[in-house]
């Protein structure tokens, strides 16, 4: 979950590393550090608990004369947040940064007799000690790395420098990602593309268990036997400055505002003659026709996108679909076989729980389709088929545009499945596809009235607890809205299926408890409104997001915010954007660092 950077080239490494770490900070922001090397044994290591901005301050007073170095921004796993646990770590002649978890680090520290020399409590420093051990014996960096990784169990992206080999950087990985590039400016690697996209749009994913070496004018890749391997360069389609804040105070706001374009970019290239078409991406109709059941594996917001898919699949395809929290999946004896289509949904494509769930499902014979935002990521590579959401980089920890682009792509898939399975006619699918194409406009409408949502948000700033209630699709929408609010505002928020209130949760409603309700489904209107009245009559303060055409009469009773009219099944789009804005304004008005909520990280690569 940490951010990693390595650079050797023409430029002052201090600037390169600090700029890259700022971009990678969303991967973890407990502590940060850099180590640099140069000719004549020049070395420096600077690190601290805190943010990259704290590291920058420390570096201001340092005269760093180097063009080669490594950097790290941490999300603590082993050992508390303190200066000595920050990366890079040093043992003997070896300095490294690490992302991942070494499961057998305690045994290894004993075996290599390095427990007493450890300064930190991290698993990573043990790896530095092991590489140093082998390097002292052989003086050979490659074999020292190979011997070390053969002994360690777990996940790792390691970036290593040796004192005796200045200006060269070594790297190896298992599961945890590393991407790399070479330009006229130098060679660079990072844990993800956000750090590279300011430099170039050419990159390659370092294959697992391959050693990468960065030199000032060259980059080399070897397998564990020492054979040179050609890197598989790819082109990223992100704009050069797509990882900037674009003038917004926070990435979250920028990313909320980008949703109309992000959705258009995701769906339009896949609509041919008015119908969804995935043939260019090699996803065959057979996959959609032959599957007997669907199983979604995903986490967090991506799992909530799966819940919306579930509602669509049931209502439009009348098909069996399970949505599984990926971290629970393989321990819950899932019923899957070669007739199951497993859909893995993930923004980052690196979430370890989703990746492991997918691997497990494949072993049981399931076919797999991944819905991913980051090209070439681990889940994308593991899956039989992949469809990318073209959301561009999502930097804020709270997912927004990734979610709505996932939904837009999932809706297209459901439409294609309906056609392939003969459930809907061509004309019916064309009508649904056209309805989806109107989603960006309806989101623009919500965005244009965001100031009113800001005012509503101002009324809950002091709340400790808040409830969100709705039924059917509205409940799925609120599960996501509630996650958004809790992660960025730290207000305890729970989403309930409103029919369930009377079975327990209504006991929590007291005078002035804020309750957010969403009413967008005609067939549920009366029941939902009754449930809202039930909590209102017990003192709750209601904020109601309601589909415009259902809003008549309600404004007399409730504080109403009107959502633009779309087909009921597509109301998830404007309603979700309204709830994203609600969460965003609560957080920013409370003065929080919206993009980096406490204890979280953007990419979750530990189980
Ligand atoms: O990268 P992924 O989509 O696989 O990430 C899954 C979750 O970790 C992620 O959606 C998380 O819940 C977000 N912080 C929610 O805003």
GROMACS .gro file of N, CA and C in nm, residues 266-416:
model
  453
  266UNK      N    1  -1.584   0.627  -2.119
  266UNK     CA    2  -1.595   0.483  -2.093
  266UNK      C    3  -1.696   0.417  -2.185
  267UNK      N    4  -1.808   0.484  -2.209
  267UNK     CA    5  -1.913   0.413  -2.286
  267UNK      C    6  -1.908   0.439  -2.437
  268UNK      N    7  -1.874   0.562  -2.476
  268UNK     CA    8  -1.890   0.595  -2.619
  268UNK      C    9  -1.807   0.506  -2.713
  269UNK      N   10  -1.679   0.477  -2.679
  269UNK     CA   11  -1.603   0.392  -2.772
  269UNK      C   12  -1.661   0.252  -2.785
  270UNK      N   13  -1.754   0.216  -2.695
  270UNK     CA   14  -1.806   0.078  -2.695
  270UNK      C   15  -1.949   0.072  -2.747
  271UNK      N   16  -1.994   0.182  -2.805
  271UNK     CA   17  -2.129   0.179  -2.862
  271UNK      C   18  -2.117   0.190  -3.014
  272UNK      N   19  -2.160   0.084  -3.083
  272UNK     CA   20  -2.152   0.080  -3.230
  272UNK      C   21  -2.294   0.065  -3.284
  273UNK      N   22  -2.330   0.155  -3.374
  273UNK     CA   23  -2.467   0.155  -3.430
  273UNK      C   24  -2.573   0.149  -3.320
  274UNK      N   25  -2.546   0.221  -3.215
  274UNK     CA   26  -2.647   0.229  -3.108
  274UNK      C   27  -2.650   0.112  -3.012
  275UNK      N   28  -2.559   0.015  -3.033
  275UNK     CA   29  -2.560  -0.105  -2.946
  275UNK      C   30  -2.425  -0.122  -2.877
  276UNK      N   31  -2.426  -0.177  -2.756
  276UNK     CA   32  -2.297  -0.205  -2.690
  276UNK      C   33  -2.221  -0.310  -2.769
  277UNK      N   34  -2.090  -0.292  -2.780
  277UNK     CA   35  -2.011  -0.384  -2.861
  277UNK      C   36  -1.872  -0.396  -2.799
  278UNK      N   37  -1.836  -0.518  -2.758
  278UNK     CA   38  -1.706  -0.538  -2.694
  278UNK      C   39  -1.612  -0.620  -2.783
  279UNK      N   40  -1.648  -0.631  -2.911
  279UNK     CA   41  -1.570  -0.720  -2.997
  279UNK      C   42  -1.427  -0.670  -3.015
  280UNK      N   43  -1.410  -0.537  -3.022
  280UNK     CA   44  -1.272  -0.486  -3.040
  280UNK      C   45  -1.182  -0.522  -2.923
  281UNK      N   46  -1.243  -0.539  -2.807
  281UNK     CA   47  -1.164  -0.573  -2.689
  281UNK      C   48  -1.156  -0.723  -2.668
  282UNK      N   49  -1.209  -0.796  -2.764
  282UNK     CA   50  -1.195  -0.942  -2.761
  282UNK      C   51  -1.285  -1.012  -2.661
  283UNK      N   52  -1.391  -0.945  -2.616
  283UNK     CA   53  -1.483  -1.012  -2.523
  283UNK      C   54  -1.597  -1.073  -2.606
  284UNK      N   55  -1.601  -1.205  -2.615
  284UNK     CA   56  -1.698  -1.269  -2.705
  284UNK      C   57  -1.838  -1.278  -2.644
  285UNK      N   58  -1.937  -1.279  -2.729
  285UNK     CA   59  -2.075  -1.296  -2.683
  285UNK      C   60  -2.096  -1.431  -2.614
  286UNK      N   61  -2.016  -1.531  -2.654
  286UNK     CA   62  -2.027  -1.664  -2.590
  286UNK      C   63  -2.019  -1.653  -2.439
  287UNK      N   64  -1.930  -1.566  -2.395
  287UNK     CA   65  -1.909  -1.549  -2.251
  287UNK      C   66  -2.041  -1.508  -2.184
  288UNK      N   67  -2.114  -1.422  -2.252
  288UNK     CA   68  -2.239  -1.370  -2.197
  288UNK      C   69  -2.355  -1.469  -2.214
  289UNK      N   70  -2.349  -1.544  -2.326
  289UNK     CA   71  -2.459  -1.638  -2.354
  289UNK      C   72  -2.452  -1.762  -2.267
  290UNK      N   73  -2.328  -1.812  -2.248
  290UNK     CA   74  -2.315  -1.945  -2.190
  290UNK      C   75  -2.312  -1.948  -2.038
  291UNK      N   76  -2.284  -1.833  -1.976
  291UNK     CA   77  -2.274  -1.834  -1.829
  291UNK      C   78  -2.411  -1.862  -1.769
  292UNK      N   79  -2.410  -1.945  -1.665
  292UNK     CA   80  -2.539  -1.978  -1.599
  292UNK      C   81  -2.561  -1.888  -1.478
  293UNK      N   82  -2.452  -1.842  -1.419
  293UNK     CA   83  -2.465  -1.752  -1.305
  293UNK      C   84  -2.347  -1.657  -1.304
  294UNK      N   85  -2.365  -1.547  -1.231
  294UNK     CA   86  -2.258  -1.446  -1.222
  294UNK      C   87  -2.218  -1.436  -1.075
  295UNK      N   88  -2.090  -1.415  -1.055
  295UNK     CA   89  -2.042  -1.390  -0.919
  295UNK      C   90  -1.947  -1.270  -0.925
  296UNK      N   91  -1.978  -1.168  -0.849
  296UNK     CA   92  -1.892  -1.049  -0.846
  296UNK      C   93  -1.799  -1.059  -0.726
  297UNK      N   94  -1.671  -1.033  -0.748
  297UNK     CA   95  -1.579  -1.021  -0.634
  297UNK      C   96  -1.519  -0.881  -0.638
  298UNK      N   97  -1.522  -0.814  -0.526
  298UNK     CA   98  -1.475  -0.674  -0.522
  298UNK      C   99  -1.474  -0.628  -0.377
  299UNK      N  100  -1.417  -0.512  -0.355
  299UNK     CA  101  -1.411  -0.455  -0.220
  299UNK      C  102  -1.461  -0.311  -0.221
  300UNK      N  103  -1.510  -0.267  -0.106
  300UNK     CA  104  -1.544  -0.126  -0.086
  300UNK      C  105  -1.639  -0.073  -0.192
  301UNK      N  106  -1.601   0.039  -0.248
  301UNK     CA  107  -1.685   0.104  -0.348
  301UNK      C  108  -1.709   0.014  -0.469
  302UNK      N  109  -1.605  -0.059  -0.509
  302UNK     CA  110  -1.620  -0.148  -0.626
  302UNK      C  111  -1.724  -0.255  -0.597
  303UNK      N  112  -1.728  -0.301  -0.471
  303UNK     CA  113  -1.829  -0.401  -0.433
  303UNK      C  114  -1.969  -0.338  -0.439
  304UNK      N  115  -1.977  -0.210  -0.401
  304UNK     CA  116  -2.108  -0.143  -0.411
  304UNK      C  117  -2.152  -0.130  -0.558
  305UNK      N  118  -2.056  -0.112  -0.647
  305UNK     CA  119  -2.093  -0.113  -0.790
  305UNK      C  120  -2.149  -0.251  -0.826
  306UNK      N  121  -2.091  -0.355  -0.766
  306UNK     CA  122  -2.141  -0.491  -0.788
  306UNK      C  123  -2.285  -0.507  -0.740
  307UNK      N  124  -2.320  -0.442  -0.631
  307UNK     CA  125  -2.457  -0.452  -0.580
  307UNK      C  126  -2.557  -0.390  -0.677
  308UNK      N  127  -2.515  -0.281  -0.741
  308UNK     CA  128  -2.604  -0.219  -0.841
  308UNK      C  129  -2.616  -0.314  -0.961
  309UNK      N  130  -2.503  -0.372  -1.000
  309UNK     CA  131  -2.507  -0.471  -1.109
  309UNK      C  132  -2.605  -0.583  -1.074
  310UNK      N  133  -2.600  -0.626  -0.950
  310UNK     CA  134  -2.688  -0.734  -0.906
  310UNK      C  135  -2.836  -0.698  -0.932
  311UNK      N  136  -2.871  -0.575  -0.896
  311UNK     CA  137  -3.010  -0.534  -0.917
  311UNK      C  138  -3.044  -0.535  -1.066
  312UNK      N  139  -2.952  -0.487  -1.148
  312UNK     CA  140  -2.978  -0.484  -1.294
  312UNK      C  141  -2.987  -0.625  -1.351
  313UNK      N  142  -2.895  -0.712  -1.308
  313UNK     CA  143  -2.893  -0.849  -1.363
  313UNK      C  144  -3.023  -0.920  -1.327
  314UNK      N  145  -3.067  -0.900  -1.203
  314UNK     CA  146  -3.190  -0.969  -1.162
  314UNK      C  147  -3.310  -0.916  -1.239
  315UNK      N  148  -3.317  -0.782  -1.250
  315UNK     CA  149  -3.439  -0.727  -1.311
  315UNK      C  150  -3.437  -0.740  -1.463
  316UNK      N  151  -3.320  -0.730  -1.524
  316UNK     CA  152  -3.317  -0.730  -1.671
  316UNK      C  153  -3.286  -0.869  -1.729
  317UNK      N  154  -3.203  -0.947  -1.659
  317UNK     CA  155  -3.161  -1.076  -1.716
  317UNK      C  156  -3.226  -1.195  -1.643
  318UNK      N  157  -3.287  -1.168  -1.530
  318UNK     CA  158  -3.351  -1.274  -1.449
  318UNK      C  159  -3.251  -1.387  -1.423
  319UNK      N  160  -3.134  -1.349  -1.388
  319UNK     CA  161  -3.026  -1.447  -1.375
  319UNK      C  162  -2.976  -1.448  -1.232
  320UNK      N  163  -2.918  -1.561  -1.191
  320UNK     CA  164  -2.864  -1.570  -1.056
  320UNK      C  165  -2.731  -1.494  -1.047
  321UNK      N  166  -2.719  -1.409  -0.950
  321UNK     CA  167  -2.593  -1.336  -0.932
  321UNK      C  168  -2.564  -1.320  -0.783
  322UNK      N  169  -2.440  -1.349  -0.745
  322UNK     CA  170  -2.395  -1.326  -0.608
  322UNK      C  171  -2.295  -1.212  -0.611
  323UNK      N  172  -2.297  -1.130  -0.507
  323UNK     CA  173  -2.195  -1.026  -0.493
  323UNK      C  174  -2.119  -1.056  -0.365
  324UNK      N  175  -1.991  -1.082  -0.379
  324UNK     CA  176  -1.913  -1.127  -0.263
  324UNK      C  177  -1.809  -1.022  -0.226
  325UNK      N  178  -1.800  -0.994  -0.098
  325UNK     CA  179  -1.689  -0.914  -0.049
  325UNK      C  180  -1.564  -0.998  -0.070
  326UNK      N  181  -1.471  -0.947  -0.148
  326UNK     CA  182  -1.359  -1.032  -0.192
  326UNK      C  183  -1.281  -1.091  -0.075
  327UNK      N  184  -1.268  -1.015   0.034
  327UNK     CA  185  -1.188  -1.064   0.147
  327UNK      C  186  -1.254  -1.184   0.215
  328UNK      N  187  -1.384  -1.204   0.195
  328UNK     CA  188  -1.456  -1.314   0.258
  328UNK      C  189  -1.474  -1.431   0.163
  329UNK      N  190  -1.456  -1.403   0.035
  329UNK     CA  191  -1.497  -1.494  -0.071
  329UNK      C  192  -1.449  -1.638  -0.052
  330UNK      N  193  -1.316  -1.655  -0.048
  330UNK     CA  194  -1.271  -1.794  -0.053
  330UNK      C  195  -1.289  -1.867   0.080
  331UNK      N  196  -1.325  -1.793   0.184
  331UNK     CA  197  -1.349  -1.862   0.313
  331UNK      C  198  -1.497  -1.893   0.332
  332UNK      N  199  -1.578  -1.862   0.229
  332UNK     CA  200  -1.723  -1.879   0.247
  332UNK      C  201  -1.778  -1.991   0.159
  333UNK      N  202  -1.690  -2.083   0.120
  333UNK     CA  203  -1.730  -2.197   0.035
  333UNK      C  204  -1.817  -2.154  -0.083
  334UNK      N  205  -1.766  -2.064  -0.166
  334UNK     CA  206  -1.850  -2.013  -0.275
  334UNK      C  207  -1.888  -2.123  -0.374
  335UNK      N  208  -2.011  -2.112  -0.425
  335UNK     CA  209  -2.059  -2.211  -0.521
  335UNK      C  210  -2.027  -2.158  -0.660
  336UNK      N  211  -1.916  -2.204  -0.716
  336UNK     CA  212  -1.877  -2.159  -0.850
  336UNK      C  213  -1.823  -2.278  -0.929
  337UNK      N  214  -1.842  -2.273  -1.056
  337UNK     CA  215  -1.790  -2.379  -1.142
  337UNK      C  216  -1.768  -2.323  -1.282
  338UNK      N  217  -1.749  -2.410  -1.380
  338UNK     CA  218  -1.716  -2.360  -1.514
  338UNK      C  219  -1.833  -2.295  -1.587
  339UNK      N  220  -1.948  -2.291  -1.523
  339UNK     CA  221  -2.061  -2.217  -1.581
  339UNK      C  222  -2.075  -2.079  -1.517
  340UNK      N  223  -1.983  -2.047  -1.425
  340UNK     CA  224  -1.993  -1.920  -1.354
  340UNK      C  225  -1.908  -1.814  -1.425
  341UNK      N  226  -1.965  -1.699  -1.442
  341UNK     CA  227  -1.885  -1.586  -1.489
  341UNK      C  228  -1.849  -1.502  -1.367
  342UNK      N  229  -1.720  -1.498  -1.336
  342UNK     CA  230  -1.676  -1.417  -1.222
  342UNK      C  231  -1.637  -1.279  -1.274
  343UNK      N  232  -1.698  -1.177  -1.217
  343UNK     CA  233  -1.664  -1.040  -1.257
  343UNK      C  234  -1.588  -0.976  -1.140
  344UNK      N  235  -1.461  -0.945  -1.166
  344UNK     CA  236  -1.379  -0.877  -1.063
  344UNK      C  237  -1.381  -0.728  -1.095
  345UNK      N  238  -1.421  -0.648  -0.997
  345UNK     CA  239  -1.429  -0.503  -1.020
  345UNK      C  240  -1.326  -0.436  -0.930
  346UNK      N  241  -1.244  -0.350  -0.991
  346UNK     CA  242  -1.142  -0.282  -0.910
  346UNK      C  243  -1.090  -0.160  -0.984
  347UNK      N  244  -1.084  -0.049  -0.916
  347UNK     CA  245  -1.025   0.071  -0.975
  347UNK      C  246  -0.877   0.048  -1.001
  348UNK      N  247  -0.806   0.013  -0.893
  348UNK     CA  248  -0.660   0.004  -0.902
  348UNK      C  249  -0.614  -0.119  -0.977
  349UNK      N  250  -0.695  -0.225  -0.970
  349UNK     CA  251  -0.652  -0.351  -1.029
  349UNK      C  252  -0.545  -0.420  -0.945
  350UNK      N  253  -0.521  -0.369  -0.824
  350UNK     CA  254  -0.416  -0.426  -0.739
  350UNK      C  255  -0.469  -0.474  -0.605
  351UNK      N  256  -0.596  -0.453  -0.576
  351UNK     CA  257  -0.649  -0.489  -0.444
  351UNK      C  258  -0.628  -0.638  -0.421
  352UNK      N  259  -0.550  -0.669  -0.318
  352UNK     CA  260  -0.503  -0.807  -0.302
  352UNK      C  261  -0.619  -0.903  -0.277
  353UNK      N  262  -0.720  -0.860  -0.201
  353UNK     CA  263  -0.833  -0.950  -0.171
  353UNK      C  264  -0.906  -0.986  -0.301
  354UNK      N  265  -0.924  -0.888  -0.387
  354UNK     CA  266  -0.994  -0.912  -0.513
  354UNK      C  267  -0.910  -1.002  -0.603
  355UNK      N  268  -0.780  -0.976  -0.604
  355UNK     CA  269  -0.689  -1.057  -0.685
  355UNK      C  270  -0.691  -1.203  -0.639
  356UNK      N  271  -0.683  -1.223  -0.508
  356UNK     CA  272  -0.681  -1.360  -0.456
  356UNK      C  273  -0.814  -1.430  -0.481
  357UNK      N  274  -0.923  -1.355  -0.468
  357UNK     CA  275  -1.056  -1.413  -0.493
  357UNK      C  276  -1.067  -1.458  -0.639
  358UNK      N  277  -1.015  -1.373  -0.727
  358UNK     CA  278  -1.019  -1.406  -0.870
  358UNK      C  279  -0.937  -1.532  -0.899
  359UNK      N  280  -0.818  -1.538  -0.840
  359UNK     CA  281  -0.733  -1.657  -0.863
  359UNK      C  282  -0.804  -1.783  -0.814
  360UNK      N  283  -0.867  -1.771  -0.699
  360UNK     CA  284  -0.939  -1.885  -0.641
  360UNK      C  285  -1.052  -1.930  -0.735
  361UNK      N  286  -1.128  -1.831  -0.784
  361UNK     CA  287  -1.242  -1.863  -0.872
  361UNK      C  288  -1.194  -1.930  -0.999
  362UNK      N  289  -1.081  -1.882  -1.051
  362UNK     CA  290  -1.028  -1.942  -1.174
  362UNK      C  291  -0.990  -2.088  -1.151
  363UNK      N  292  -0.934  -2.113  -1.033
  363UNK     CA  293  -0.897  -2.253  -1.001
  363UNK      C  294  -1.019  -2.344  -0.999
  364UNK      N  295  -1.134  -2.289  -0.963
  364UNK     CA  296  -1.257  -2.369  -0.960
  364UNK      C  297  -1.318  -2.382  -1.101
  365UNK      N  298  -1.253  -2.321  -1.200
  365UNK     CA  299  -1.299  -2.337  -1.338
  365UNK      C  300  -1.383  -2.223  -1.391
  366UNK      N  301  -1.406  -2.119  -1.309
  366UNK     CA  302  -1.491  -2.008  -1.354
  366UNK      C  303  -1.422  -1.929  -1.465
  367UNK      N  304  -1.505  -1.870  -1.553
  367UNK     CA  305  -1.451  -1.774  -1.652
  367UNK      C  306  -1.447  -1.639  -1.583
  368UNK      N  307  -1.357  -1.553  -1.627
  368UNK     CA  308  -1.346  -1.427  -1.554
  368UNK      C  309  -1.339  -1.306  -1.646
  369UNK      N  310  -1.400  -1.201  -1.597
  369UNK     CA  311  -1.400  -1.072  -1.666
  369UNK      C  312  -1.365  -0.967  -1.562
  370UNK      N  313  -1.265  -0.884  -1.592
  370UNK     CA  314  -1.226  -0.781  -1.495
  370UNK      C  315  -1.269  -0.644  -1.545
  371UNK      N  316  -1.319  -0.563  -1.453
  371UNK     CA  317  -1.355  -0.424  -1.482
  371UNK      C  318  -1.256  -0.339  -1.403
  372UNK      N  319  -1.164  -0.277  -1.475
  372UNK     CA  320  -1.046  -0.219  -1.410
  372UNK      C  321  -1.022  -0.079  -1.465
  373UNK      N  322  -0.964   0.007  -1.381
  373UNK     CA  323  -0.928   0.140  -1.433
  373UNK      C  324  -0.781   0.149  -1.473
  374UNK      N  325  -0.694   0.084  -1.396
  374UNK     CA  326  -0.550   0.099  -1.422
  374UNK      C  327  -0.502  -0.009  -1.518
  375UNK      N  328  -0.456   0.036  -1.634
  375UNK     CA  329  -0.414  -0.058  -1.739
  375UNK      C  330  -0.296  -0.143  -1.693
  376UNK      N  331  -0.299  -0.268  -1.733
  376UNK     CA  332  -0.186  -0.357  -1.707
  376UNK      C  333  -0.171  -0.398  -1.562
  377UNK      N  334  -0.269  -0.367  -1.478
  377UNK     CA  335  -0.257  -0.399  -1.336
  377UNK      C  336  -0.273  -0.550  -1.314
  378UNK      N  337  -0.244  -0.593  -1.193
  378UNK     CA  338  -0.237  -0.738  -1.166
  378UNK      C  339  -0.369  -0.809  -1.195
  379UNK      N  340  -0.482  -0.749  -1.152
  379UNK     CA  341  -0.611  -0.817  -1.173
  379UNK      C  342  -0.643  -0.822  -1.322
  380UNK      N  343  -0.607  -0.715  -1.393
  380UNK     CA  344  -0.631  -0.715  -1.537
  380UNK      C  345  -0.554  -0.828  -1.604
  381UNK      N  346  -0.431  -0.850  -1.558
  381UNK     CA  347  -0.350  -0.952  -1.622
  381UNK      C  348  -0.394  -1.093  -1.583
  382UNK      N  349  -0.452  -1.105  -1.465
  382UNK     CA  350  -0.493  -1.238  -1.415
  382UNK      C  351  -0.624  -1.285  -1.478
  383UNK      N  352  -0.703  -1.190  -1.525
  383UNK     CA  353  -0.838  -1.224  -1.570
  383UNK      C  354  -0.839  -1.273  -1.715
  384UNK      N  355  -0.938  -1.360  -1.750
  384UNK     CA  356  -0.949  -1.408  -1.888
  384UNK      C  357  -0.977  -1.291  -1.982
  385UNK      N  358  -1.067  -1.204  -1.940
  385UNK     CA  359  -1.104  -1.087  -2.023
  385UNK      C  360  -1.099  -0.963  -1.936
  386UNK      N  361  -1.070  -0.851  -2.000
  386UNK     CA  362  -1.068  -0.727  -1.922
  386UNK      C  363  -1.133  -0.614  -2.002
  387UNK      N  364  -1.211  -0.535  -1.932
  387UNK     CA  365  -1.266  -0.412  -1.991
  387UNK      C  366  -1.223  -0.298  -1.900
  388UNK      N  367  -1.164  -0.195  -1.959
  388UNK     CA  368  -1.114  -0.084  -1.878
  388UNK      C  369  -1.215   0.030  -1.871
  389UNK      N  370  -1.231   0.084  -1.752
  389UNK     CA  371  -1.305   0.209  -1.737
  389UNK      C  372  -1.207   0.320  -1.776
  390UNK      N  373  -1.249   0.411  -1.857
  390UNK     CA  374  -1.156   0.516  -1.899
  390UNK      C  375  -1.173   0.639  -1.810
  391UNK      N  376  -1.154   0.618  -1.681
  391UNK     CA  377  -1.178   0.728  -1.586
  391UNK      C  378  -1.057   0.820  -1.574
  392UNK      N  379  -0.940   0.775  -1.622
  392UNK     CA  380  -0.817   0.851  -1.597
  392UNK      C  381  -0.775   0.827  -1.453
  393UNK      N  382  -0.662   0.885  -1.413
  393UNK     CA  383  -0.614   0.854  -1.278
  393UNK      C  384  -0.710   0.903  -1.170
  394UNK      N  385  -0.737   0.816  -1.073
  394UNK     CA  386  -0.817   0.858  -0.957
  394UNK      C  387  -0.722   0.863  -0.838
  395UNK      N  388  -0.701   0.983  -0.786
  395UNK     CA  389  -0.599   1.004  -0.683
  395UNK      C  390  -0.660   1.011  -0.544
  396UNK      N  391  -0.775   1.076  -0.531
  396UNK     CA  392  -0.838   1.087  -0.398
  396UNK      C  393  -0.864   0.946  -0.346
  397UNK      N  394  -0.840   0.926  -0.218
  397UNK     CA  395  -0.863   0.793  -0.161
  397UNK      C  396  -1.010   0.753  -0.175
  398UNK      N  397  -1.098   0.849  -0.155
  398UNK     CA  398  -1.241   0.820  -0.171
  398UNK      C  399  -1.273   0.807  -0.320
  399UNK      N  400  -1.323   0.693  -0.355
  399UNK     CA  401  -1.348   0.665  -0.496
  399UNK      C  402  -1.478   0.733  -0.543
  400UNK      N  403  -1.473   0.802  -0.654
  400UNK     CA  404  -1.592   0.868  -0.707
  400UNK      C  405  -1.611   0.833  -0.855
  401UNK      N  406  -1.521   0.889  -0.939
  401UNK     CA  407  -1.540   0.866  -1.083
  401UNK      C  408  -1.514   0.719  -1.120
  402UNK      N  409  -1.432   0.651  -1.040
  402UNK     CA  410  -1.412   0.508  -1.070
  402UNK      C  411  -1.545   0.434  -1.057
  403UNK      N  412  -1.619   0.469  -0.951
  403UNK     CA  413  -1.748   0.402  -0.923
  403UNK      C  414  -1.848   0.427  -1.037
  404UNK      N  415  -1.867   0.551  -1.076
  404UNK     CA  416  -1.971   0.577  -1.177
  404UNK      C  417  -1.927   0.525  -1.315
  405UNK      N  418  -1.798   0.525  -1.342
  405UNK     CA  419  -1.757   0.466  -1.471
  405UNK      C  420  -1.773   0.314  -1.466
  406UNK      N  421  -1.747   0.254  -1.351
  406UNK     CA  422  -1.772   0.109  -1.338
  406UNK      C  423  -1.919   0.081  -1.366
  407UNK      N  424  -2.005   0.162  -1.304
  407UNK     CA  425  -2.150   0.141  -1.323
  407UNK      C  426  -2.188   0.154  -1.471
  408UNK      N  427  -2.131   0.254  -1.537
  408UNK     CA  428  -2.170   0.277  -1.676
  408UNK      C  429  -2.128   0.158  -1.763
  409UNK      N  430  -2.010   0.105  -1.734
  409UNK     CA  431  -1.962  -0.010  -1.811
  409UNK      C  432  -2.044  -0.135  -1.777
  410UNK      N  433  -2.077  -0.151  -1.652
  410UNK     CA  434  -2.156  -0.269  -1.612
  410UNK      C  435  -2.294  -0.265  -1.676
  411UNK      N  436  -2.350  -0.144  -1.688
  411UNK     CA  437  -2.482  -0.134  -1.751
  411UNK      C  438  -2.473  -0.174  -1.898
  412UNK      N  439  -2.365  -0.129  -1.963
  412UNK     CA  440  -2.346  -0.169  -2.104
  412UNK      C  441  -2.334  -0.322  -2.115
  413UNK      N  442  -2.264  -0.381  -2.020
  413UNK     CA  443  -2.247  -0.528  -2.023
  413UNK      C  444  -2.383  -0.596  -2.008
  414UNK      N  445  -2.463  -0.546  -1.915
  414UNK     CA  446  -2.595  -0.607  -1.894
  414UNK      C  447  -2.677  -0.595  -2.024
  415UNK      N  448  -2.667  -0.480  -2.089
  415UNK     CA  449  -2.742  -0.462  -2.215
  415UNK      C  450  -2.694  -0.562  -2.321
  416UNK      N  451  -2.562  -0.576  -2.330
  416UNK     CA  452  -2.507  -0.671  -2.430
  416UNK      C  453  -2.550  -0.814  -2.395
   0.00000   0.00000   0.00000
